[in-house]
XYZ file of C-alpha atoms in Angstrom:
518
model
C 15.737 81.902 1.474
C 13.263 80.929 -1.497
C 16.565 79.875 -3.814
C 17.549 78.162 -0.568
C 14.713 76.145 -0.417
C 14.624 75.262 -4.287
C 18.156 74.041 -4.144
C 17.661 71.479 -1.370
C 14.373 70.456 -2.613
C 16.122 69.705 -5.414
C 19.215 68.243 -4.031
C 16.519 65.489 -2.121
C 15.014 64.792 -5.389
C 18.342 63.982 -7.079
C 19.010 62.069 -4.392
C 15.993 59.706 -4.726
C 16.071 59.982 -9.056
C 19.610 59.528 -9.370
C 21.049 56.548 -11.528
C 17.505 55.861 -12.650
C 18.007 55.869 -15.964
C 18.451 52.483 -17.108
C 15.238 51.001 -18.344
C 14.584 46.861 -17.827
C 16.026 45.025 -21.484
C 13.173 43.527 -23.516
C 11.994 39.995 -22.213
C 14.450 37.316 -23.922
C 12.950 35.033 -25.671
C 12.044 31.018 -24.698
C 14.743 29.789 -21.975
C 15.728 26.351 -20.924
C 13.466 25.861 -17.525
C 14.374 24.423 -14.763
C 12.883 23.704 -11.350
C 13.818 23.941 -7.687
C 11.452 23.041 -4.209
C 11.414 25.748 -2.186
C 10.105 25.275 1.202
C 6.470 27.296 0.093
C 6.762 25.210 -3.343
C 7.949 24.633 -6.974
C 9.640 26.903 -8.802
C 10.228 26.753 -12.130
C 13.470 29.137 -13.516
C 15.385 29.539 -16.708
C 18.754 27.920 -17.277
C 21.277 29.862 -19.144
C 24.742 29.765 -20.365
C 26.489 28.835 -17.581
C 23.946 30.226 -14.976
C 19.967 29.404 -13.703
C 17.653 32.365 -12.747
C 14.704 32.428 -10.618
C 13.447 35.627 -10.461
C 10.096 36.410 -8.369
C 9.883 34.978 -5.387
C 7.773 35.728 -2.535
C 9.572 35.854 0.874
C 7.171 37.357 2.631
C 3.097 37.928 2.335
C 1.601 40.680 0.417
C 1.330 43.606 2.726
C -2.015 45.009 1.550
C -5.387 45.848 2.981
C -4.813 45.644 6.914
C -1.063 44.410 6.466
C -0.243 47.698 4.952
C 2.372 49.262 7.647
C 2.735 45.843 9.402
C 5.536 43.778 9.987
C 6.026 41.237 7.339
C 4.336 37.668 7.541
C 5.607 34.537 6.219
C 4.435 33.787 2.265
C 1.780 31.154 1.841
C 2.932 28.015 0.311
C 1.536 27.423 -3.446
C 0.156 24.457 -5.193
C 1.475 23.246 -8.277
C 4.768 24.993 -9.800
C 5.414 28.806 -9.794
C 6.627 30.415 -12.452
C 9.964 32.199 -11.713
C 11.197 33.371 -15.184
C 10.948 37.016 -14.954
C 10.716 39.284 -12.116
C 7.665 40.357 -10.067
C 6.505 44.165 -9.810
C 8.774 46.492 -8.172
C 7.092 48.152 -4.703
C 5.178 51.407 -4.933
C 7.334 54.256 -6.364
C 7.226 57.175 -8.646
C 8.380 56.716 -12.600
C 12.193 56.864 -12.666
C 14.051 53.662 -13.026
C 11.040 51.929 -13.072
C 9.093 52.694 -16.156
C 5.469 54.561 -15.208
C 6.033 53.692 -11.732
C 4.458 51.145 -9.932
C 1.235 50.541 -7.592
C 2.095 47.165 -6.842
C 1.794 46.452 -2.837
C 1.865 42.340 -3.747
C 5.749 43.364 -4.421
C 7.986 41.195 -1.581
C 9.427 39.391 -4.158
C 13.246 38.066 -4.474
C 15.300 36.927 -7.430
C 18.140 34.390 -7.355
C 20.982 33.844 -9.971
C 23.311 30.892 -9.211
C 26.012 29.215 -11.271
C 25.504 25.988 -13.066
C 27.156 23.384 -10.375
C 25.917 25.100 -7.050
C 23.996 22.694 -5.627
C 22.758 21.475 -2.229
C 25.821 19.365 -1.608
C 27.777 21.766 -2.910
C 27.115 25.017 -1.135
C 28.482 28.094 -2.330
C 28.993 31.573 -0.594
C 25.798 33.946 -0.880
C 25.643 37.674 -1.337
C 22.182 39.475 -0.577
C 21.784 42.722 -2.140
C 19.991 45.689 -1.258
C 19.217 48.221 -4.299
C 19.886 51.997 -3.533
C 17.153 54.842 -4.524
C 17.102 57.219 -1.654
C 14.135 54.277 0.246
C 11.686 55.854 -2.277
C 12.835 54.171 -5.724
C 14.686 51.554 -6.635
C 13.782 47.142 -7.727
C 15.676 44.166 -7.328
C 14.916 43.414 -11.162
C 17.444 46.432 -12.057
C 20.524 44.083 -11.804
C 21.567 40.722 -13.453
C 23.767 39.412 -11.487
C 24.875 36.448 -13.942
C 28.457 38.135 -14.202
C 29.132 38.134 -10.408
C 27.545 34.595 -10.135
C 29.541 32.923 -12.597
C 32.333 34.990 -12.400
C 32.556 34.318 -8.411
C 30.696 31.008 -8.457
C 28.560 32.616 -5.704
C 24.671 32.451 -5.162
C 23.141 35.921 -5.581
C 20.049 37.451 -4.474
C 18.393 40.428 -5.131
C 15.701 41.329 -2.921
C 12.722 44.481 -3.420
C 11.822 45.985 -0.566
C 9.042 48.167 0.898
C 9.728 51.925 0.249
C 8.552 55.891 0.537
C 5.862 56.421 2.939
C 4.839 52.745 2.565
C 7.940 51.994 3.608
C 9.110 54.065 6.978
C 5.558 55.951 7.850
C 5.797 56.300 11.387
C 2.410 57.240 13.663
C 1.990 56.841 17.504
C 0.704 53.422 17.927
C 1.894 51.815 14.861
C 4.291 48.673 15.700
C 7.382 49.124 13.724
C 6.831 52.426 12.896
C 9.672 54.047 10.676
C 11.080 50.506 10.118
C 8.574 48.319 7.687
C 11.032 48.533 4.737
C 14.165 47.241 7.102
C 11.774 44.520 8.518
C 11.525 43.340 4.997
C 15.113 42.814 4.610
C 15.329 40.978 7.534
C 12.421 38.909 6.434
C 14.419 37.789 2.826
C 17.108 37.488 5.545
C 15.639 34.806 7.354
C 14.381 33.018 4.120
C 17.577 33.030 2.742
C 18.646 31.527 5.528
C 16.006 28.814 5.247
C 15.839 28.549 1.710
C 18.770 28.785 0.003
C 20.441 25.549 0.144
C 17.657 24.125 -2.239
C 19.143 26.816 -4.824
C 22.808 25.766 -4.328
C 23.763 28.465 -1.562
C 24.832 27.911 1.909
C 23.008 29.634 4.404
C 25.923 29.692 7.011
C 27.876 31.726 4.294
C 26.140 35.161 3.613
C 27.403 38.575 2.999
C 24.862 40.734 3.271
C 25.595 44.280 0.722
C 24.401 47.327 -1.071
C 24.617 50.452 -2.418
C 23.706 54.187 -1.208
C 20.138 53.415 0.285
C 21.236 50.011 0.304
C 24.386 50.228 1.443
C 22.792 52.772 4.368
C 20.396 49.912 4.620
C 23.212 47.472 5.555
C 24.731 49.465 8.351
C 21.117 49.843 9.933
C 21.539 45.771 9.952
C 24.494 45.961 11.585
C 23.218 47.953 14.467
C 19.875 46.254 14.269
C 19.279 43.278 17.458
C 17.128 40.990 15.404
C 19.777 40.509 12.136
C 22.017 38.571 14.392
C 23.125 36.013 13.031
C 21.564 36.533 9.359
C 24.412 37.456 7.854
C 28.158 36.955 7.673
C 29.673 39.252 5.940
C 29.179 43.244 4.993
C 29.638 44.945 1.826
C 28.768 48.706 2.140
C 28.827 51.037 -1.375
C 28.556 54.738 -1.031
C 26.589 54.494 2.121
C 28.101 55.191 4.610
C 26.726 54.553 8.708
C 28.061 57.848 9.689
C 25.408 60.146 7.775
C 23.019 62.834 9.357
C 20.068 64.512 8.373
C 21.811 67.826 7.862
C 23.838 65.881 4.814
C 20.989 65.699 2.830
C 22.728 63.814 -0.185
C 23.645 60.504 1.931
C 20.780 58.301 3.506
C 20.722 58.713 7.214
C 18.374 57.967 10.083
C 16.038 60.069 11.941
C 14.641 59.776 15.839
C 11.184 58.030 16.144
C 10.014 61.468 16.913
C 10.651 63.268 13.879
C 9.709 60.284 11.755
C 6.313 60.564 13.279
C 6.156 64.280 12.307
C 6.604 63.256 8.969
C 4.085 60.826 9.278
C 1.662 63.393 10.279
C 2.311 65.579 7.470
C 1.403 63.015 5.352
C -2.148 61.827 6.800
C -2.704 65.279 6.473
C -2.023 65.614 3.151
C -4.163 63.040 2.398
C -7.196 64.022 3.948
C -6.434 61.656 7.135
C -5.284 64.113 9.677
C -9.204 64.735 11.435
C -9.897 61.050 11.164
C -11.122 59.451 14.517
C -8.883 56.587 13.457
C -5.927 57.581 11.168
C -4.612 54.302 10.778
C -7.365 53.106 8.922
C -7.937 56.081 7.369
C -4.262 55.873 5.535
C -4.743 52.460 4.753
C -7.435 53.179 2.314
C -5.625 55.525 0.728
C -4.768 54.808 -2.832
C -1.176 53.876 -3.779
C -0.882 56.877 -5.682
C -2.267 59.449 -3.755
C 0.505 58.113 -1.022
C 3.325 58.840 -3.431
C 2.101 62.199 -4.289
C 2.022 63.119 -1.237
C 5.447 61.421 0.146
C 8.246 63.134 0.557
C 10.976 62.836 -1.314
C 13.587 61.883 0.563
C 12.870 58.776 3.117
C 14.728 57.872 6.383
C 14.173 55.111 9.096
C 13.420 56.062 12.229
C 15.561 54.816 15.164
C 14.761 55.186 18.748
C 12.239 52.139 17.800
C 12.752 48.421 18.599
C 14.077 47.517 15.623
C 16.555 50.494 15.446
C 17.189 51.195 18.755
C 20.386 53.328 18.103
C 21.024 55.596 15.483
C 23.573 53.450 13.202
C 26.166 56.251 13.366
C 26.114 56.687 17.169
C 25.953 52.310 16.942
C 28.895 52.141 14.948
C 30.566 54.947 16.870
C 30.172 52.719 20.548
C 31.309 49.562 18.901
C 27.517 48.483 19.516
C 27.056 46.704 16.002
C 26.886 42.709 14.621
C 30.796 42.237 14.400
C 31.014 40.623 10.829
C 34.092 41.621 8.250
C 33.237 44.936 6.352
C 34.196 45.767 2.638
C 33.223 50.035 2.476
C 34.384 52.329 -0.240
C 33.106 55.489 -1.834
C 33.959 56.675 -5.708
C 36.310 59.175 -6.128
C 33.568 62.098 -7.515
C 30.131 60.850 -5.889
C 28.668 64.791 -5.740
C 29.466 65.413 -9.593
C 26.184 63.708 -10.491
C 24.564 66.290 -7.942
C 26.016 69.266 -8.799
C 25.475 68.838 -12.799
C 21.846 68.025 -12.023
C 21.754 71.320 -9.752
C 23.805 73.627 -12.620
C 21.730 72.334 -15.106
C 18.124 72.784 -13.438
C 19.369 76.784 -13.511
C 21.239 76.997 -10.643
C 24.578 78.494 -12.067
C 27.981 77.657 -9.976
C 29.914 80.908 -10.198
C 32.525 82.818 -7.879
C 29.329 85.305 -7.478
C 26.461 82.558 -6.804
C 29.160 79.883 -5.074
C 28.348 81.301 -1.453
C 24.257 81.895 -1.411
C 24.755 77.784 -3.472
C 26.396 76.623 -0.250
C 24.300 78.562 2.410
C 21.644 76.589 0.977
C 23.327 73.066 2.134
C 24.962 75.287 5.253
C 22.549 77.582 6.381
C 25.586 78.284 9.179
C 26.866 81.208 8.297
C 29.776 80.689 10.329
C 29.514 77.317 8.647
C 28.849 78.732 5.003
C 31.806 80.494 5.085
C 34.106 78.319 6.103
C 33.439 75.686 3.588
C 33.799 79.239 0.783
C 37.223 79.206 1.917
C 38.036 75.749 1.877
C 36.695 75.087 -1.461
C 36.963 78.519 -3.212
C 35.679 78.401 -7.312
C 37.331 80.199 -9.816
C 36.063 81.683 -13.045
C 35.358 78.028 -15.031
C 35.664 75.267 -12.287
C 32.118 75.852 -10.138
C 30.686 72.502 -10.922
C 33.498 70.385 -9.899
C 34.432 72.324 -6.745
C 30.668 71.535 -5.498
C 30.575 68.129 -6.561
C 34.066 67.912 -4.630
C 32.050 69.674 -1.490
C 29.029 67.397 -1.984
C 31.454 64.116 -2.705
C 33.552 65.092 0.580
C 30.965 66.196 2.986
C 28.117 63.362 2.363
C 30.416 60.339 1.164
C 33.693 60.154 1.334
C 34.763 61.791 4.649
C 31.436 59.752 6.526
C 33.098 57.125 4.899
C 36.800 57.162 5.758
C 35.297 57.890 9.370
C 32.432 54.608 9.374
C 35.490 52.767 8.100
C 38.108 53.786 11.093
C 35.137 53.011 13.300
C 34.450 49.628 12.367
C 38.174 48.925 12.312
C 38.531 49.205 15.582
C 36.679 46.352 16.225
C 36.192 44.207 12.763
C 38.187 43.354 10.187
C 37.763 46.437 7.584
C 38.856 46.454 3.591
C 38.494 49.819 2.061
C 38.594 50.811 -1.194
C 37.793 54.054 -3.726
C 36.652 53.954 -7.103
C 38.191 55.897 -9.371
C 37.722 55.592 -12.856
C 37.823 59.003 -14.560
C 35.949 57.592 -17.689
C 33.205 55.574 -16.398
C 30.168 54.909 -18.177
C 27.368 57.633 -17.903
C 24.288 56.321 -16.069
C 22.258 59.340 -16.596
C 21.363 60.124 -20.801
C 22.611 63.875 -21.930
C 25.427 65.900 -22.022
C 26.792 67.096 -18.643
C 27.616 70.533 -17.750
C 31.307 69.019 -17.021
C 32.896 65.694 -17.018
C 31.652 63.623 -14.027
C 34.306 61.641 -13.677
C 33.492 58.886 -11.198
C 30.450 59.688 -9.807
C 27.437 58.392 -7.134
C 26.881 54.681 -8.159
C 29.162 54.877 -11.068
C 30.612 51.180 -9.960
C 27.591 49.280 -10.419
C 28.106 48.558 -14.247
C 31.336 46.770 -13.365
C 28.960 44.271 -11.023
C 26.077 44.376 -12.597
C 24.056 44.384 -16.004
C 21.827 47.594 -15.298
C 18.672 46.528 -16.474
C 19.316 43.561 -17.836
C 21.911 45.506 -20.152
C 25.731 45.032 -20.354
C 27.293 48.658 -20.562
C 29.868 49.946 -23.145
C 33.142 48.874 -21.470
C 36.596 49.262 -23.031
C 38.838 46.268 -22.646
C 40.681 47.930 -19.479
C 37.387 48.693 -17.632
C 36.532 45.014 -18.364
C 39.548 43.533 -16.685
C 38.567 46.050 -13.767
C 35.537 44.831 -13.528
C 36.485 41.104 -13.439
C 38.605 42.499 -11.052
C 35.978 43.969 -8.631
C 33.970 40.788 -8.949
C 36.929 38.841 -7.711
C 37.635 41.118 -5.043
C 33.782 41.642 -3.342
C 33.396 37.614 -4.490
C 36.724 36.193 -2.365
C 35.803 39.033 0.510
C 32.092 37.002 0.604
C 34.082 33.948 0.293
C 36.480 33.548 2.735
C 36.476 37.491 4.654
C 39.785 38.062 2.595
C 39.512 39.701 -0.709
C 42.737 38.810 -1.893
C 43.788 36.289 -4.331
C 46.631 35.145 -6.144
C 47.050 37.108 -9.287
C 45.205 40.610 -7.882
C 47.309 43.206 -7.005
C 47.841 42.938 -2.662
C 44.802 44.571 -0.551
C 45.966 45.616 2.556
C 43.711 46.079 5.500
C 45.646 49.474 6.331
C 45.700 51.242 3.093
C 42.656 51.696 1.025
C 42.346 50.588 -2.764
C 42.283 52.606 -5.753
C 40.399 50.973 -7.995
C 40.682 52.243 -11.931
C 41.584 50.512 -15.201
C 45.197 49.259 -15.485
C 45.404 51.504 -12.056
C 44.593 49.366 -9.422
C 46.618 50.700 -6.137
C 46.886 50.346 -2.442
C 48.143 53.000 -0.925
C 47.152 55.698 2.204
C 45.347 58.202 0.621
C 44.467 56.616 -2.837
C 43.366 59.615 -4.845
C 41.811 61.568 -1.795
C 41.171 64.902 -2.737
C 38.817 65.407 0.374
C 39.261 67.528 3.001
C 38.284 65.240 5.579
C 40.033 67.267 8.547
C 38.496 70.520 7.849
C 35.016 68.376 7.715
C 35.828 67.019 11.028
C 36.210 70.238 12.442
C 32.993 71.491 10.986
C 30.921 68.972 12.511
């Protein structure tokens, strides 16, 4: 049981540290500025080639002192003009992608790239995103949008988020307990929806998307009473709204009760537990002390009145905001896992493959079955249990979120599948990874301000992608005139030079035997 324990300790960490290893670019040097009235005040921005950035932006009020663990209030207006050039802290989290961590509370901060043109009397489509990092890392500053703005001619926005314990504590008679950090997206929401149109974006045009935690963080929307009518459009990336706690690779949701467990554990940790008033208590706390004592994986709580529904059993009634969806997985999401797992000392043999999946399936009815199903040979134990981790926590919860929606939305589905795409992590694997958790985000985004090493084919894929997920936010129709066809009842392999609908793309998951499994 102890090796048990160590592997899904780890597997939680991964889960929150994964793709964290692209560092911010150096500040650029003096940019063109360039202002904008926002309805709190001036802004001032940089103007590129071809593109304007304003990157900081408070949407909502610093939730310190006795606003930590409260619902998000409106940001004060400012005298004089802001400076938006570079982007604010990131919210409280642990040193991964962010550099040292941060401390920051004063962090509800949102950046906006739009193309040269966009204007207020010329509107065009906006597409809100939500950064992934398991809801304990993760910053809106991680990705320049400038390709998929100018590439798209949309407005983007990135938005940072409250997360960890800071994020979804829950405790018996906190308001909008388990929920703070998808209060704050509803809160850039809303001043999206009042703000944009000074920025060139039109507020009755937004697709709201993300990836993993974000993407997660978008079906919680979608279930969620007070985001109607905030958004237009969904774009979902390897998160699917079907996960559960016993997955413990995808983001899921938890009842109000076991979130205020948690929540528990924590003021105890911290010395809070015998307090005659643990509220106060927690919120004098130090920053730090909070994320050493968090754990490491994060989950909202539903049963609450912002989540009143569990997204999966939501999406599973027909009981969500019916908007257009745009969900895919990649092709190897669990190969990032299982190479992180192998190489922390956890060996993937024929010998060591069943007590490995007993930890994830401590069934052993369960354990066994998924042995037989995905046996490992002599030299193949990594792949087979990134195929296991890929299957069971992404792509199956996937295939079944999308058939869900279907049924009542229009649904586009699609798989990424480039074998060769560019390593997010630094190091030599234990075996090629293929196309792996969040391995799609270079072909949106500069990570970190940084254009990745793309050969010419991955580039025309990933002018590709931004003209698919850019015509979807458009119109609700990804399809254009010179892509190849999309259909709604096929899903779309998306690789270099190997772009293909079809009905099983390159499924290698064994999504019947998972249904069976439970």
């Amino acid at each position: 049981m102890a090796k048990h324990r160590t592997l899904t300790t780890l597997a939680c960490a991964l889960t929150a540290v994964f793709v964290t290893a692209w560092a911010p670019a150096p500040p650029a040097g003096p940019a063109v500025v360039t202002t904008v009235h926002t309805r709190d005040g001036l802004v001032r921005g940089a103007a590129h080639d071809g593109y304007r950035t304003f990157e900081g932006i408070p949407y909502a009020a610093p939730p310190v002192g006795a606003q930590r663990w409260a619902a998000p209030r409106p940001a004060a207006a400012w005298a004089g003009v802001r400076d938006a050039t570079r982007p604010a802290s990131a919210c409280p989290q642990p040193a991964g992608e962010v550099p040292g961590g941060s401390t920051d509370e004063d962090c509800l901060h949102l950046n906006v790239t739009t193309p040269d043109g966009a204007a207020p009397e010329r509107p065009r489509p906006v597409i809100v995103w939500l950064h992934g990092g398991g809801l304990t890392t993760g910053a809106a500053g991680s990705y320049d949008a400038h390709r998929m703005a100018t590439r798209g001619d949309v407005v983007v926005v990135t938005v940072d988020y409250r997360l960890g314990a800071l994020g979804f504590l829950a405790h018996a008679g906190l308001p909008g307990s388990g929920t703070f950090g998808l209060a704050d997206q509803q809160a850039a929401l809303r001043w999206v929806r009042d703000g944009i149109r000074a920025f060139g974006g039109d507020p009755h045009n937004v697709t709201l998307a993300g990836e993993s935690a974000g993407g997660y963080s978008v079906c919680a929307q979608l279930a969620a009473p007070a985001a109607a009518g905030l958004f237009d459009r969904a774009i979902i990336e390897s998160g699917p709204c079907t996960g559960s706690p016993d997955r413990p690779f995808a983001p899921s949701a938890v009842p109000l009760s076991t979130a205020r467990g948690a929540g528990a554990d924590l003021a105890a940790k911290v010395g809070c537990g015998p307090s005659r008033d643990v509220l106060a208590c927690l919120r004098r706390v130090p920053v730090s002390r909070l994320l050493a004592a968090q754990d490491t994986d994060q989950q909202p709580a539903y049963a609450t009145p912002l989540l009143p529904a569990d997204p999966a059993a939501a999406v599973a009634a027909g009981r969500f905001r019916p908007v257009p969806v745009l969900i895919g997985n990649n092709h190897d999401e669990g190969n990032g896992w299982a190479a992180g797992i192998i190489q922390a000392g956890n060996p993937v043999t024929p010998a060591t493959w069943p007590d490995v999946v007993a930890a994830f399936f401590p069934s052993p009815g369960q354990a066994k079955a998924v042995v037989r199903e995905y046996p490992v040979h002599r030299t193949d134990g990594g792949p087979v249990f990134g195929a296991v981790i890929g299957d069971a926590n992404f792509a199956c919860p996937t295939a079944r979120t999308g058939g869900l929606l279907a049924a009542h939305v229009p649904v586009w589905r699609y798989e990424f599948a480039d074998d060769h795409a560019p390593p997010l992590t630094p190091g030599t694997p234990p075996f090629p990874l293929g196309a792996p958790h969040a391995s799609e985000l270079p072909y949106l985004f500069d990570l970190g301000g940084r254009p990745r090493e793309l050969t010419a084919a991955q580039h025309r894929l990933a002018d590709t992608m931004i003209d698919y997920w850019t015509r979807f936010a458009r119109i609700a129709d990804p399809n254009g005139p010179s892509s190849p066809r999309w259909s709604r009842q096929t899903v779309l392999s998306l690789a270099p030079d190997h772009i293909v609908p079809t009905r099983t793309a390159r499924f290698r998951h064994h999504c019947a035997f998972w249904s069976t499994l439970g």
